[in-house]
């Protein structure tokens, strides 16, 4: 990880009053990158204010209810028939449902900022895809806003307009002049009204849409009532739909029959005719393009992400609610229309709902309100996307004016630019003319959202764990395929041109835009194809979101380390896994490299244990130098070890687990074949383990007196100096993965599998913190283990050490909130340890008295200097081994050891403990090692973990 990696800042000590005075946080605060857009705009950003209903449900409903529900529901049924109309809605909602699942997954994977779908795609796929799709989404919203404005103009002219053929108006209120230029004037006026509302900001927009929402819901209720309350009647068709002197003549009237079986039978099947508003012959594809515009509002709530209180909470719930509601309404209306209206009425009068309503102005008001709201929604959505694009500097100075905002944070320049482009699109003149373009743009964006979610899922990054779990890579693929097919069915030329334009933008951004700090999904994906794309990995693009453990496990003799090798294979999370081995020797004094003949045995070991690991052997004059060599040279490019795993240094007698493993495997699977039953396979070429009479000074790998305690601790210190995370594994010589994870061990009668986590420096009870870098690294490794398929049923138990004088409930709630923000499922157990802490302070008091008696004159000065130094370094001190290491008594360590054992009922499969730094004074290495030994004595399989780099984030 580079120094640019954002650090996670979260203090459990934050006061309750302070937390209550702030809005609910989406995640722990993340320090922005120096010079990043988020950092530059922080002073202007206002707290997010809109809740789920006002910020997501209402805009999404109104966008989806705009043109189709009032002006085109009859058009769809009249052209396609009821069967094909329902099929169209099923296809359309299947596509958008797949996309909604992807949107929900991405939006619940961290803090979501302004920009909606563009922000999701850009932060997931990187700036190239994000910028190109962002432009396409911006254009889609611009064209969508123009489409809804034209739909409103069409409704106004149909109601108040003078017939274009010069005939006398049927009604006294038909006073507005008709024609292309008059319609353009009306559209311009409506667009100006939308501009004024959007310039005021999101607040007035939310209030306006709420009023419109009430109006639309009321009108919908009256429409449903009208189908049952209004008697059959004959309706005059619009003059433009009855033909003229130069064209064929059509009926001038049509019937609203009420519910009749004959009417339903006449509307069941398709009957495509010429659209009377454009003169174009309709087909399934062209009707679907118009109908699908009623489904393109699913991003209306996502577009407001920068103005929501809690986007990750509101977007999934609000969007799904709106989608289900609109799907039900559309299908009910289709059935009612097909049962009660003649086919001619549906084909030749798009405003027929007004004529059959209990009071005609109701539908007129509903049409005006819904289309006006949808136009405003798309305009404000386009402006927010443009603002996000400009803020991210993907196009340099071209979009720099769009960064300007008002004092309230409203990007007014982006609103003006968006309105200007809407005005240009209005010159197209007719709604059905631009419907295909708008639909293709939105389908392309939806496919990109599905692609972003698919890439994150396939990358299998540890930090991609959205709280919304009702999606798989299959739903993403189905969404992409569905969008692509419908794009080319609607208009192959427009679809090809849109894709070509997007690819051109992608190349432009790739070569011209500066390097971003969002993280590149390509780096995570390439990791799986490292043998083919190793040179493409770039360490400069490393990002905390895609961090994964890359482990170097030092193995002296695999015979005693089978349990640890298989366990570390589980926590690598598709990361680099290297088995390292140091052989002592001097190549100058040897006739050949002794390591070459050992590779076959090691590779055979990897195959036999069925692990995904590389092997790296080295020759050195000491174990310490050998480990340094491996840390320096292991890996290539972005695939380099970031975590060193060592067996614990103690006098436990090593056991040969390799023979047992081989015998059980060969008996069950006959792995080596019948001809080798009595032959020694290559993996048995490893040296035999030492006996009990010569075990003093060995680690659990059978590493003999070639490695002393001083050198062992020096290896740990060296790794930390090289910014490598360090893990010490103890008692894994007795770990049996198959036994621990067997169905019998997790049955109700035998008890569940538990993983215990103690994320606190137990050697520093006077400065316990659960949120420093090391503690978060501890949580990340435990979470990764829990994400492995075989360990998913395991329960994480997180122990919170508290003293009675402190707020136990408050600390527990804050830790629980932290786990929720990090999307980690664990059971928190408060553990009182007043007696253990008292032992610690008792030792400090004895030490202080001893110092006073030895040097009473200098004690005050030394005490003052020590106090000042400790207060100054308090924040950094939790990551380091305390300078007063010698003052930790054996009684205290034994008491903590007993505390851990007492809390282990039922006993866990493995424990995760906090590993403090070795002392700076090398003379205290032995004391340090002795304290670790006392702390972990008889605990069973235990990992002592020290993390030096941030590995977890709440960023998207």
XYZ file of C-alpha atoms in Angstrom, residues 411-790:
380
model
C -24.061 23.302 -9.104
C -25.840 26.075 -10.966
C -23.424 26.165 -13.908
C -24.002 22.455 -14.522
C -27.744 23.103 -14.412
C -27.403 25.832 -17.040
C -25.286 23.663 -19.333
C -27.733 20.779 -19.011
C -30.682 23.058 -19.733
C -28.961 24.421 -22.836
C -28.446 20.924 -24.225
C -32.058 20.048 -23.436
C -33.077 23.064 -25.429
C -31.086 21.821 -28.408
C -32.736 18.403 -28.250
C -36.175 20.054 -28.207
C -35.678 20.968 -31.864
C -36.406 17.330 -32.726
C -40.053 18.217 -32.230
C -41.757 14.881 -31.415
C -41.611 12.548 -28.452
C -41.504 9.329 -30.470
C -38.625 10.699 -32.575
C -36.079 10.706 -29.746
C -37.549 7.817 -27.757
C -35.239 5.275 -29.398
C -32.108 7.338 -28.719
C -33.027 7.870 -25.075
C -33.801 4.189 -24.583
C -30.484 3.072 -26.110
C -28.524 5.512 -23.962
C -30.198 4.253 -20.797
C -29.747 0.611 -21.808
C -26.048 1.266 -22.333
C -25.759 2.787 -18.873
C -27.659 -0.086 -17.298
C -25.345 -2.574 -19.000
C -22.355 -0.641 -17.625
C -23.752 -0.772 -14.083
C -24.188 -4.530 -14.435
C -20.647 -4.764 -15.797
C -19.297 -2.830 -12.826
C -21.014 -5.159 -10.362
C -19.882 -8.204 -12.347
C -16.273 -7.014 -12.312
C -16.353 -6.435 -8.557
C -17.873 -9.855 -7.981
C -15.388 -11.640 -10.226
C -12.474 -9.718 -8.735
C -13.392 -11.241 -5.343
C -11.825 -8.320 -3.483
C -12.077 -8.704 0.325
C -13.511 -5.196 0.653
C -16.352 -5.933 -1.788
C -18.935 -7.201 0.681
C -22.157 -5.259 0.076
C -24.860 -5.568 2.680
C -27.341 -6.237 -0.154
C -26.777 -9.907 -0.990
C -29.626 -10.722 -3.402
C -27.451 -10.758 -6.489
C -24.937 -13.016 -8.188
C -22.721 -12.781 -11.204
C -25.498 -14.575 -13.095
C -27.885 -11.637 -12.581
C -25.187 -9.252 -13.782
C -24.587 -11.277 -16.943
C -28.322 -11.552 -17.627
C -28.671 -7.792 -17.251
C -25.790 -7.123 -19.656
C -27.080 -9.590 -22.251
C -30.645 -8.308 -21.979
C -29.587 -4.687 -22.414
C -27.362 -5.518 -25.392
C -30.058 -7.515 -27.178
C -32.722 -4.843 -26.715
C -30.352 -2.085 -27.859
C -29.809 -3.749 -31.212
C -33.453 -4.780 -31.563
C -34.600 -1.201 -31.080
C -32.158 0.330 -33.548
C -28.923 -1.382 -34.572
C -27.494 1.804 -36.088
C -28.094 3.929 -33.002
C -26.787 1.132 -30.750
C -23.578 0.700 -32.771
C -23.013 4.450 -32.899
C -23.513 4.771 -29.137
C -21.049 1.983 -28.358
C -18.499 3.414 -30.785
C -18.850 6.857 -29.188
C -18.403 5.360 -25.719
C -15.245 3.497 -26.801
C -13.869 6.703 -28.305
C -14.435 8.503 -25.012
C -12.816 5.598 -23.171
C -9.633 5.861 -25.229
C -9.628 9.643 -24.894
C -9.836 9.500 -21.107
C -7.290 6.690 -20.930
C -4.622 8.724 -22.676
C -5.459 12.240 -21.508
C -6.840 12.055 -17.978
C -4.576 12.175 -14.905
C -4.099 9.154 -12.667
C -6.967 8.818 -10.227
C -6.937 7.565 -6.657
C -10.177 5.603 -6.818
C -8.638 2.192 -7.359
C -8.654 0.206 -10.580
C -10.843 -2.867 -10.893
C -8.530 -4.031 -13.683
C -5.783 -4.561 -11.120
C -8.009 -6.845 -9.071
C -9.132 -8.812 -12.132
C -5.640 -9.202 -13.536
C -4.604 -10.793 -10.274
C -6.581 -13.919 -11.200
C -4.854 -14.057 -14.574
C -1.430 -13.206 -13.219
C 0.433 -15.784 -15.306
C -0.794 -14.061 -18.481
C -0.934 -10.456 -17.368
C 1.789 -10.193 -14.744
C 3.432 -7.236 -16.472
C 0.169 -5.302 -16.407
C 0.128 -5.170 -12.627
C 1.218 -1.720 -11.468
C 2.111 -1.078 -7.835
C 1.306 2.606 -8.350
C -2.325 1.650 -8.796
C -2.603 -0.339 -5.569
C -5.639 0.668 -3.578
C -6.911 -0.282 -0.146
C -10.262 -1.393 -1.596
C -8.592 -4.216 -3.483
C -6.094 -5.167 -0.828
C -5.696 -8.852 -0.187
C -3.234 -10.809 1.949
C -0.107 -11.852 0.050
C 1.601 -14.236 2.395
C 5.111 -15.536 2.810
C 4.976 -18.543 5.159
C 8.367 -19.570 6.448
C 8.580 -23.358 6.737
C 11.605 -25.184 8.088
C 10.237 -28.713 7.778
C 6.809 -29.368 6.231
C 6.447 -32.558 8.228
C 5.348 -30.623 11.312
C 3.581 -27.728 9.577
C 0.787 -29.365 7.551
C -1.895 -27.809 9.738
C -0.510 -24.294 9.412
C 0.107 -24.581 5.662
C -3.493 -25.611 5.022
C -4.876 -22.965 7.381
C -2.913 -20.103 5.818
C -4.208 -21.287 2.450
C -7.697 -20.410 3.722
C -6.903 -16.820 4.699
C -5.025 -15.835 1.557
C -8.324 -14.777 -0.152
C -7.131 -15.518 -3.706
C -3.896 -13.714 -2.893
C -0.269 -14.578 -3.406
C 0.814 -17.499 -1.223
C 4.498 -18.368 -1.020
C 6.041 -21.176 0.976
C 9.496 -19.956 1.954
C 12.381 -22.102 3.133
C 15.904 -21.152 4.218
C 18.733 -23.640 3.941
C 21.941 -22.735 5.689
C 25.084 -22.864 3.626
C 27.635 -20.997 1.539
C 27.437 -21.470 -2.202
C 31.165 -20.729 -2.521
C 31.952 -23.865 -0.529
C 29.453 -26.144 -2.298
C 29.854 -27.902 -5.645
C 26.292 -27.054 -6.749
C 23.106 -25.426 -5.589
C 21.539 -27.858 -3.088
C 18.105 -26.242 -3.503
C 17.551 -27.388 -7.082
C 17.031 -30.994 -6.072
C 14.458 -30.000 -3.440
C 11.975 -28.190 -5.682
C 10.255 -31.392 -6.790
C 9.536 -32.356 -3.217
C 8.118 -28.936 -2.405
C 5.968 -28.827 -5.542
C 4.741 -32.333 -4.763
C 3.850 -31.081 -1.288
C 1.745 -28.286 -2.801
C -0.089 -30.785 -5.006
C -0.564 -33.257 -2.176
C -2.048 -30.671 0.202
C -4.161 -29.209 -2.634
C -3.190 -25.632 -1.910
C -2.629 -22.716 -4.291
C 0.880 -21.656 -3.392
C 4.259 -20.880 -4.909
C 7.536 -22.155 -3.503
C 10.559 -19.940 -2.899
C 13.775 -21.415 -1.487
C 16.960 -19.591 -0.632
C 20.484 -20.326 0.595
C 21.922 -18.087 3.321
C 24.461 -18.042 6.121
C 21.698 -17.510 8.715
C 17.958 -17.863 8.960
C 17.595 -14.131 9.537
C 19.444 -13.239 6.349
C 17.501 -15.882 4.441
C 14.173 -14.407 5.532
C 15.399 -10.956 4.511
C 16.295 -12.335 1.073
C 12.867 -13.828 0.586
C 11.079 -10.679 1.718
C 13.148 -8.625 -0.693
C 12.962 -10.827 -3.773
C 9.722 -12.826 -3.536
C 7.081 -11.951 -6.074
C 7.050 -9.750 -9.137
C 5.456 -6.369 -9.756
C 2.218 -6.054 -7.832
C 2.421 -9.644 -6.585
C 4.775 -9.306 -3.659
C 4.346 -10.638 -0.125
C 2.939 -8.114 2.322
C 2.547 -10.509 5.258
C 5.163 -12.725 6.916
C 3.972 -15.803 8.816
C 6.292 -17.565 11.265
C 5.842 -20.523 13.535
C 6.064 -19.679 17.206
C 9.409 -20.137 18.964
C 8.937 -22.604 21.799
C 10.031 -26.025 22.941
C 6.965 -27.962 21.802
C 7.825 -31.351 20.394
C 7.133 -31.324 16.622
C 4.964 -34.095 15.225
C 5.159 -35.572 11.751
C 1.710 -34.776 10.344
C 2.822 -35.335 6.765
C 2.862 -39.109 7.086
C -0.609 -39.148 8.608
C -1.838 -36.803 5.897
C -0.378 -38.990 3.161
C -1.690 -42.244 4.582
C -5.231 -40.909 4.999
C -5.194 -39.432 1.501
C -3.778 -42.513 -0.186
C -6.240 -44.805 1.573
C -9.250 -42.714 0.607
C -8.310 -41.587 -2.898
C -5.346 -43.792 -3.855
C -3.654 -40.600 -4.994
C -0.320 -42.129 -5.954
C -1.695 -45.202 -7.697
C -1.422 -48.895 -6.859
C 2.132 -49.220 -8.087
C 3.320 -46.653 -5.516
C 1.576 -47.995 -2.435
C 4.869 -49.180 -0.986
C 7.112 -46.527 -2.439
C 8.186 -43.373 -0.719
C 6.802 -40.408 -2.749
C 9.004 -37.366 -3.392
C 7.375 -35.343 -0.606
C 8.955 -37.674 1.947
C 12.429 -36.519 0.969
C 12.218 -33.878 3.686
C 14.488 -34.358 6.653
C 13.225 -36.262 9.644
C 12.107 -34.370 12.729
C 14.236 -34.143 15.838
C 13.485 -36.347 18.815
C 12.327 -35.278 22.253
C 15.819 -35.585 23.697
C 17.087 -32.774 21.499
C 14.120 -30.475 21.263
C 15.241 -27.512 23.364
C 15.429 -24.375 21.218
C 13.259 -25.659 18.397
C 10.236 -23.918 16.951
C 7.152 -25.926 16.064
C 8.583 -26.591 12.603
C 11.465 -28.587 13.963
C 13.787 -25.667 13.402
C 16.759 -26.681 15.535
C 19.390 -24.709 17.383
C 20.312 -22.991 14.150
C 17.846 -20.286 15.255
C 18.051 -18.688 18.681
C 15.436 -16.545 20.430
C 17.425 -13.353 19.797
C 17.560 -14.002 16.062
C 13.911 -15.062 15.992
C 12.701 -11.743 17.441
C 15.145 -9.905 15.151
C 13.357 -11.489 12.153
C 10.076 -10.066 13.425
C 11.619 -6.618 13.851
C 13.195 -6.785 10.369
C 9.839 -7.587 8.759
C 8.162 -4.638 10.474
C 10.967 -2.329 9.358
C 10.249 -3.488 5.790
C 6.548 -2.599 6.327
C 5.463 -6.222 6.266
C 2.615 -7.449 8.396
C 3.693 -10.186 10.793
C 1.785 -13.251 11.984
C 3.097 -15.693 14.593
C 1.331 -19.060 14.642
C 1.374 -21.205 17.753
C 0.016 -24.701 18.422
C -0.874 -25.298 14.783
C 1.039 -28.565 14.908
C -2.139 -29.948 16.496
C -4.525 -28.225 14.050
C -6.562 -30.566 11.855
C -8.617 -28.623 9.329
C -10.723 -31.578 8.227
C -11.614 -32.420 11.814
C -12.423 -28.819 12.772
C -14.676 -28.231 9.757
C -16.278 -31.659 9.635
C -20.112 -31.722 9.720
C -20.024 -33.574 13.034
C -18.069 -30.780 14.711
C -20.594 -28.148 13.618
C -23.716 -30.161 14.375
C -26.071 -28.907 17.099
C -25.019 -31.671 19.376
C -21.313 -31.031 19.027
C -21.409 -27.244 18.978
C -20.665 -24.683 16.276
C -17.269 -23.595 14.964
C -15.977 -20.401 16.588
C -13.192 -17.998 15.750
C -12.154 -15.769 18.650
C -10.756 -12.291 18.022
C -9.029 -10.170 20.687
C -8.223 -6.914 18.847
C -6.480 -5.172 21.752
C -2.862 -4.951 22.821
C -3.000 -7.155 25.908
C 0.554 -6.148 26.794
C -0.558 -2.528 27.084
C -3.681 -2.506 29.267
C -3.323 1.205 30.024
C -3.803 2.127 26.361
C -6.301 -0.267 24.853
C -7.677 0.672 21.451
C -9.761 -1.385 19.069
C -9.437 0.838 16.026
C -5.765 1.286 15.306
C -4.157 -0.097 12.164
C -3.179 -3.352 13.839
C -6.638 -3.982 15.289
C -8.318 -3.323 11.946
C -5.849 -5.655 10.251
C -6.790 -8.285 12.825
C -10.491 -7.816 12.038
C -9.830 -7.974 8.317
C -8.009 -11.308 8.535
C -10.741 -12.779 10.723
C -13.390 -11.546 8.292
C -11.480 -12.999 5.326
C -11.367 -16.378 7.058
C -15.116 -16.153 7.619
C -15.633 -15.387 3.896
C -14.008 -18.666 2.810
C -16.631 -21.223 1.799
C -15.486 -23.845 4.320
